[in-house]
PDB file of C-alpha atoms in Angstrom:
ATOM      1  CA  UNK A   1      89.513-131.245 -11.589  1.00 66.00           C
ATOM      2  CA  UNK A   2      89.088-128.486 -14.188  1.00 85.00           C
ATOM      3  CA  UNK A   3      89.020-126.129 -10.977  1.00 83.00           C
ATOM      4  CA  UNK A   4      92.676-127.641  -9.702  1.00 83.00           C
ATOM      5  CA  UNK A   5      93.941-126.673 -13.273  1.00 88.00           C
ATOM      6  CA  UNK A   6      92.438-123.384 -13.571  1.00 87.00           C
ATOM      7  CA  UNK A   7      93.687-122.225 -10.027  1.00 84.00           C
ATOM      8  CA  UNK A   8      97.201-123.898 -10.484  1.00 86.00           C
ATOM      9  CA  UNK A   9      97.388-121.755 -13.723  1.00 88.00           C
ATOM     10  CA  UNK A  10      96.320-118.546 -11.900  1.00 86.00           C
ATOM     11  CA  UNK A  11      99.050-119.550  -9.180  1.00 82.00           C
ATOM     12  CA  UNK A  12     101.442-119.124 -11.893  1.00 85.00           C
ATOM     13  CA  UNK A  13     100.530-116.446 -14.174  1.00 87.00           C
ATOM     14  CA  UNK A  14      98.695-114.189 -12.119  1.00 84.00           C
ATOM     15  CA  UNK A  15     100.205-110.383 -11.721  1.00 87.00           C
ATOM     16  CA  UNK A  16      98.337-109.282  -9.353  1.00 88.00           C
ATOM     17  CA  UNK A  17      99.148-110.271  -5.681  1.00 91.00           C
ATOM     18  CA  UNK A  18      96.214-110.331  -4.265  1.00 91.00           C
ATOM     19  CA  UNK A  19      94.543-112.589  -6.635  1.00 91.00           C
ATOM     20  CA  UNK A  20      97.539-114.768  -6.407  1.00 91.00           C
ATOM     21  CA  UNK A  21      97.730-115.203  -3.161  1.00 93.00           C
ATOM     22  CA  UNK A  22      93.933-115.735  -3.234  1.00 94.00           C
ATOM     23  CA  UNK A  23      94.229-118.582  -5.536  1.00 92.00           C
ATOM     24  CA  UNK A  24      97.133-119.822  -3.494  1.00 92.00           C
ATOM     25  CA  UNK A  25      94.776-120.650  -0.373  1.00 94.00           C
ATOM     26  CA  UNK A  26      92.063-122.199  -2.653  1.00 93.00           C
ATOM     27  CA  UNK A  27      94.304-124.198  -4.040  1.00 91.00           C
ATOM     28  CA  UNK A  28      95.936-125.887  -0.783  1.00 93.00           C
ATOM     29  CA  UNK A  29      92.651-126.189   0.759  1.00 93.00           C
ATOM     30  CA  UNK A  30      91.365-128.022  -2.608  1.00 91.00           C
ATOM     31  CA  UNK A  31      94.883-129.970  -1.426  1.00 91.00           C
ATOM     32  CA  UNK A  32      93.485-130.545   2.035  1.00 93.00           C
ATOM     33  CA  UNK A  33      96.034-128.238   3.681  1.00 92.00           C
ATOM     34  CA  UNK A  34      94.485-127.500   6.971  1.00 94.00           C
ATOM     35  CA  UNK A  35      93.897-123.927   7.771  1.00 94.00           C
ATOM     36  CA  UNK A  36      96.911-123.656  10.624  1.00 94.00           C
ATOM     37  CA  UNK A  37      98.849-124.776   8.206  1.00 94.00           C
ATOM     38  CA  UNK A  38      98.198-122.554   5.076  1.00 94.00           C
ATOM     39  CA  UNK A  39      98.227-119.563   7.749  1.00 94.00           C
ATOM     40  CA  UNK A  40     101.977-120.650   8.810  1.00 93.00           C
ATOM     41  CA  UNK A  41     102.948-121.087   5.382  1.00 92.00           C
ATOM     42  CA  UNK A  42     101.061-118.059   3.760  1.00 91.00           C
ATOM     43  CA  UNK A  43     101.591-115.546   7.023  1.00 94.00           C
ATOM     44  CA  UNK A  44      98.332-114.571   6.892  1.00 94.00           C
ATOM     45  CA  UNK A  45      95.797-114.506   9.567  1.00 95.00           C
ATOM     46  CA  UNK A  46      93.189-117.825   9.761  1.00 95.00           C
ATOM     47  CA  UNK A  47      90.470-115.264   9.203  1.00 96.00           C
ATOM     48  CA  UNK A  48      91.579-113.831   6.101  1.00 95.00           C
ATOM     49  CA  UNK A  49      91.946-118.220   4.905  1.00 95.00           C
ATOM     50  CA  UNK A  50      88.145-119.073   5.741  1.00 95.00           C
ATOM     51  CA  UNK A  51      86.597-115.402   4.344  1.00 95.00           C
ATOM     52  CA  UNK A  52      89.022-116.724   1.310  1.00 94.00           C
ATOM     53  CA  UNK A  53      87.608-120.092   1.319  1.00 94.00           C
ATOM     54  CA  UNK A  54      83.523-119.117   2.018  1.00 96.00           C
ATOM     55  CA  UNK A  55      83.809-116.351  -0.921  1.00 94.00           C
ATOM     56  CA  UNK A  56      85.494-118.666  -3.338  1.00 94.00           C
ATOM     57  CA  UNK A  57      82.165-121.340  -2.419  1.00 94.00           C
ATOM     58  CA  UNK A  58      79.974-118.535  -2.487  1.00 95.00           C
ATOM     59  CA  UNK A  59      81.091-116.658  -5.951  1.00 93.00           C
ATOM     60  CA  UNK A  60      83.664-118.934  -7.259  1.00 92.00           C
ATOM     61  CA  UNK A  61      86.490-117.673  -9.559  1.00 91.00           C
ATOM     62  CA  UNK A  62      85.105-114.066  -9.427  1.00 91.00           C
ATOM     63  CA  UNK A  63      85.782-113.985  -5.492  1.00 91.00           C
ATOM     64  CA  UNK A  64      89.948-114.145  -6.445  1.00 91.00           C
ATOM     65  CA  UNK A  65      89.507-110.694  -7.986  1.00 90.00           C
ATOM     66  CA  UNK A  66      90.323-107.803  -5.809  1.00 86.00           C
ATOM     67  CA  UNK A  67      87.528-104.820  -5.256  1.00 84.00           C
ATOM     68  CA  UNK A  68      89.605-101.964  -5.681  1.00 78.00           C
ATOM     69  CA  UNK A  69      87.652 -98.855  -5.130  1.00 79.00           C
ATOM     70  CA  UNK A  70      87.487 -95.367  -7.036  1.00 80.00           C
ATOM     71  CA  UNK A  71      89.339 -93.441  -3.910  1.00 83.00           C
ATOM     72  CA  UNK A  72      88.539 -90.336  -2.287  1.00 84.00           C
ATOM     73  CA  UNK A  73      85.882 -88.185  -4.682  1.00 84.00           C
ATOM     74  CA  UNK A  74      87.395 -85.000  -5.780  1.00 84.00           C
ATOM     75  CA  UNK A  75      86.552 -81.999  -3.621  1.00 89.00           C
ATOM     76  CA  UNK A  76      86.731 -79.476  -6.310  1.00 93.00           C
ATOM     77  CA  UNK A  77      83.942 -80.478  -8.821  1.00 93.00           C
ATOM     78  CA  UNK A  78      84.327 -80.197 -13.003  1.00 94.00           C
ATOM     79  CA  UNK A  79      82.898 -76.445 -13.174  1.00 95.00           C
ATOM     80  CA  UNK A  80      85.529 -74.520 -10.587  1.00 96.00           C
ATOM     81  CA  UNK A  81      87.798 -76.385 -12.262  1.00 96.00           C
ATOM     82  CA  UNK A  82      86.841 -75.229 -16.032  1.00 96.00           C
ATOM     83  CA  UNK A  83      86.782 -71.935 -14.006  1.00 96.00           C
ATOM     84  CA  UNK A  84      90.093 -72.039 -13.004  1.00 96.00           C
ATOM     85  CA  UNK A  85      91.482 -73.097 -16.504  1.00 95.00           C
ATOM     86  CA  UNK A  86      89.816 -69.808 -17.807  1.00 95.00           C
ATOM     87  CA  UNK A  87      90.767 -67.409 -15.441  1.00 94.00           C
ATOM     88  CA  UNK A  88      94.356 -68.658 -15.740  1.00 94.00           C
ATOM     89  CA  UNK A  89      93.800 -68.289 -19.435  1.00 94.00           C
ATOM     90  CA  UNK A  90      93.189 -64.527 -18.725  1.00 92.00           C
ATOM     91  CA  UNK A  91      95.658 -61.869 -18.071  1.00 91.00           C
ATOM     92  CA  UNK A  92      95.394 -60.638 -14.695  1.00 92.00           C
ATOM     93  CA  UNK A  93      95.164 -56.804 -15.694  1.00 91.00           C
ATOM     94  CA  UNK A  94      91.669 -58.471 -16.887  1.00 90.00           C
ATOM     95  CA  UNK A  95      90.510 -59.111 -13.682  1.00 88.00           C
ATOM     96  CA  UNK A  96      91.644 -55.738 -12.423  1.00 88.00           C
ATOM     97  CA  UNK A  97      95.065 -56.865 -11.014  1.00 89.00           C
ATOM     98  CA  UNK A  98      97.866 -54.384 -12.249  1.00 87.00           C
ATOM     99  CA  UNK A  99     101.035 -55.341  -9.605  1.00 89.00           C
ATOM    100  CA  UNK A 100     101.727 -58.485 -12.238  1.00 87.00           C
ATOM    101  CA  UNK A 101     101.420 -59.407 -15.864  1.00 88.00           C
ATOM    102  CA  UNK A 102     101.598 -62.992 -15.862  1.00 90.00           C
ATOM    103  CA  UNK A 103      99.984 -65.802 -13.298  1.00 92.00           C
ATOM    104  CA  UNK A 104     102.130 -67.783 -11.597  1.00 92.00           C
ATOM    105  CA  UNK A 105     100.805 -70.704  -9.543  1.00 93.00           C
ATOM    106  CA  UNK A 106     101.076 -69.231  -6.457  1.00 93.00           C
ATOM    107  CA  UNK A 107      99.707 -65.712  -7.379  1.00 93.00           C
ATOM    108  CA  UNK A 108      96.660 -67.904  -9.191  1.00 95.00           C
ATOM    109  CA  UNK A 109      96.331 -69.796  -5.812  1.00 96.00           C
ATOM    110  CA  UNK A 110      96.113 -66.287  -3.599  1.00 95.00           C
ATOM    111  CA  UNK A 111      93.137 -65.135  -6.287  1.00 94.00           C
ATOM    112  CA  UNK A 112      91.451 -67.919  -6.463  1.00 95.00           C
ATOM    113  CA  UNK A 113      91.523 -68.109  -2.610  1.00 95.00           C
ATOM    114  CA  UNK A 114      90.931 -64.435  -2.260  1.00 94.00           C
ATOM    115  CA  UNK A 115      88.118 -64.479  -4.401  1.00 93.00           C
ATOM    116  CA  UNK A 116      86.211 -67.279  -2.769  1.00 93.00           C
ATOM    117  CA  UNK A 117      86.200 -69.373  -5.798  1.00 92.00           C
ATOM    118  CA  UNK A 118      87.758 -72.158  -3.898  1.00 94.00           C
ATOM    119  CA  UNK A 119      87.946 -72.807  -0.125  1.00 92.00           C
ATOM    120  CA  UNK A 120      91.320 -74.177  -0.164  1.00 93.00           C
ATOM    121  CA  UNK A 121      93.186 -75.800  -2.833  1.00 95.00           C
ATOM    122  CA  UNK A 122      97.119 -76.493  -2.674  1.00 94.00           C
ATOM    123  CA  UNK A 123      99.827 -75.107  -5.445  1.00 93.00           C
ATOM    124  CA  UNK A 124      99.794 -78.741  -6.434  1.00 94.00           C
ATOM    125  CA  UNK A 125      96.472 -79.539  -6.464  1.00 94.00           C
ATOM    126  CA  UNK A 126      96.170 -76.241  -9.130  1.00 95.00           C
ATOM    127  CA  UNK A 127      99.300 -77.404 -11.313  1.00 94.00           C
ATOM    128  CA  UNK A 128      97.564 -80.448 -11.755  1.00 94.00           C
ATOM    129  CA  UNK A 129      93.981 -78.959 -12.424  1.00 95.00           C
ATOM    130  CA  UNK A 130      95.677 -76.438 -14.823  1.00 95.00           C
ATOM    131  CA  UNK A 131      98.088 -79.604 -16.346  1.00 94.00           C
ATOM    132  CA  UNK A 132      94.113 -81.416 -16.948  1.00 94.00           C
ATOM    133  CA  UNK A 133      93.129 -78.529 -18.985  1.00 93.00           C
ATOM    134  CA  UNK A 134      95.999 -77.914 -20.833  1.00 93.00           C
ATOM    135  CA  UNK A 135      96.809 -74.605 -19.339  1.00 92.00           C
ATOM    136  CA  UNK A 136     100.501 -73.944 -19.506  1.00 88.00           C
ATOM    137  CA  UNK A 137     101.372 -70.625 -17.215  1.00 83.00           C
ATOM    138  CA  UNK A 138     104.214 -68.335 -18.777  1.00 70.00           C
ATOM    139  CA  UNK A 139     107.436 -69.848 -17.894  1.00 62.00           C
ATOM    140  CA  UNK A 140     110.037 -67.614 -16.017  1.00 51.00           C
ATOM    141  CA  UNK A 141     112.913 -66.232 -18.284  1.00 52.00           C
ATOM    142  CA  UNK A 142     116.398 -65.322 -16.261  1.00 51.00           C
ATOM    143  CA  UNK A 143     117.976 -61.911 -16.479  1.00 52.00           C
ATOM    144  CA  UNK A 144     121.162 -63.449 -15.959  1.00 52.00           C
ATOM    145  CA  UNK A 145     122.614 -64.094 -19.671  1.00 50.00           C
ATOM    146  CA  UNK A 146     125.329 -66.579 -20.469  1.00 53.00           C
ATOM    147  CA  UNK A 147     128.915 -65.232 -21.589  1.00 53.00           C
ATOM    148  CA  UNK A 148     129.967 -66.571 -24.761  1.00 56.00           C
ATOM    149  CA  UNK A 149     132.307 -69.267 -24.351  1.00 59.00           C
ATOM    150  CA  UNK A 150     136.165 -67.652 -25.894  1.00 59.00           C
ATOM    151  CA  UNK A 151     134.989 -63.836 -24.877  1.00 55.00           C
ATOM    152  CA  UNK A 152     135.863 -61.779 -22.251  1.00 57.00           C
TER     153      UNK A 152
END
């Protein structure tokens, strides 16, 4: 009876979807809703209803919660990135480079890949490493300058 209560109460307050709908199954096969039937009116498949079902017997409550996973693992690892932060924290005349005085993210990207400090990386994939660090690249000033408004 408690379990009825608890699962009606996760039916309504739940945010996440898939614990909802989770808790949704349990709950009309606690009702005695037949599986065709809570497929039909769930539109879900009568597999996903009985792995529902056994893991909620199994593990009870904990077996609503979804297992979300970490994602892909980064491919450039914590010390090319400190790397990156400090070479972009470097003028490039310090690294020998005299055609430029400021890094831009696509120059950075061309060193870094010239150098063979990274095999690949994206301008993205930098902006963000750089953003992590708290490396902010010299912005680009116009040449153009505004007229004043009333001159000629």
């Amino acid at each position: 009876m408690e379990e009825g209560r608890k699962l009606a109460r996760i039916g309504r307050t739940a945010k996440d979807p898939v614990r909802l709908r989770r808790a949704i199954v349990v709950l009309m096969s606690a009702q005695g809703q037949a599986v065709p039937d809570i497929t039909s009116l769930m539109q879900v498949s009568a597999d996903y209803v009985r792995d529902v079902i056994h893991a909620f017997n199994e593990r009870g409550f904990a077996a609503l919660d979804p297992k979300w996973s970490g994602g892909r693992p980064r491919v450039i690892g914590e010390a090319v990135r400190r790397r990156i932060c400090l070479i972009a924290r470097t003028s490039p005349a310090s690294r020998g480079i005299t055609a430029f005085s400021t890094w831009s993210l696509s120059k950075l990207r061309d060193h870094l890949l010239d150098r063979g400090t990274v095999a690949a990386i994206s301008r993205e994939a930098l902006r963000r490493i750089l953003h992590a660090g708290g490396v902010v690249l010299a912005e680009m000033t116009s040449v153009l300058v505004r007229r004043r408004v009333g001159t000629r």
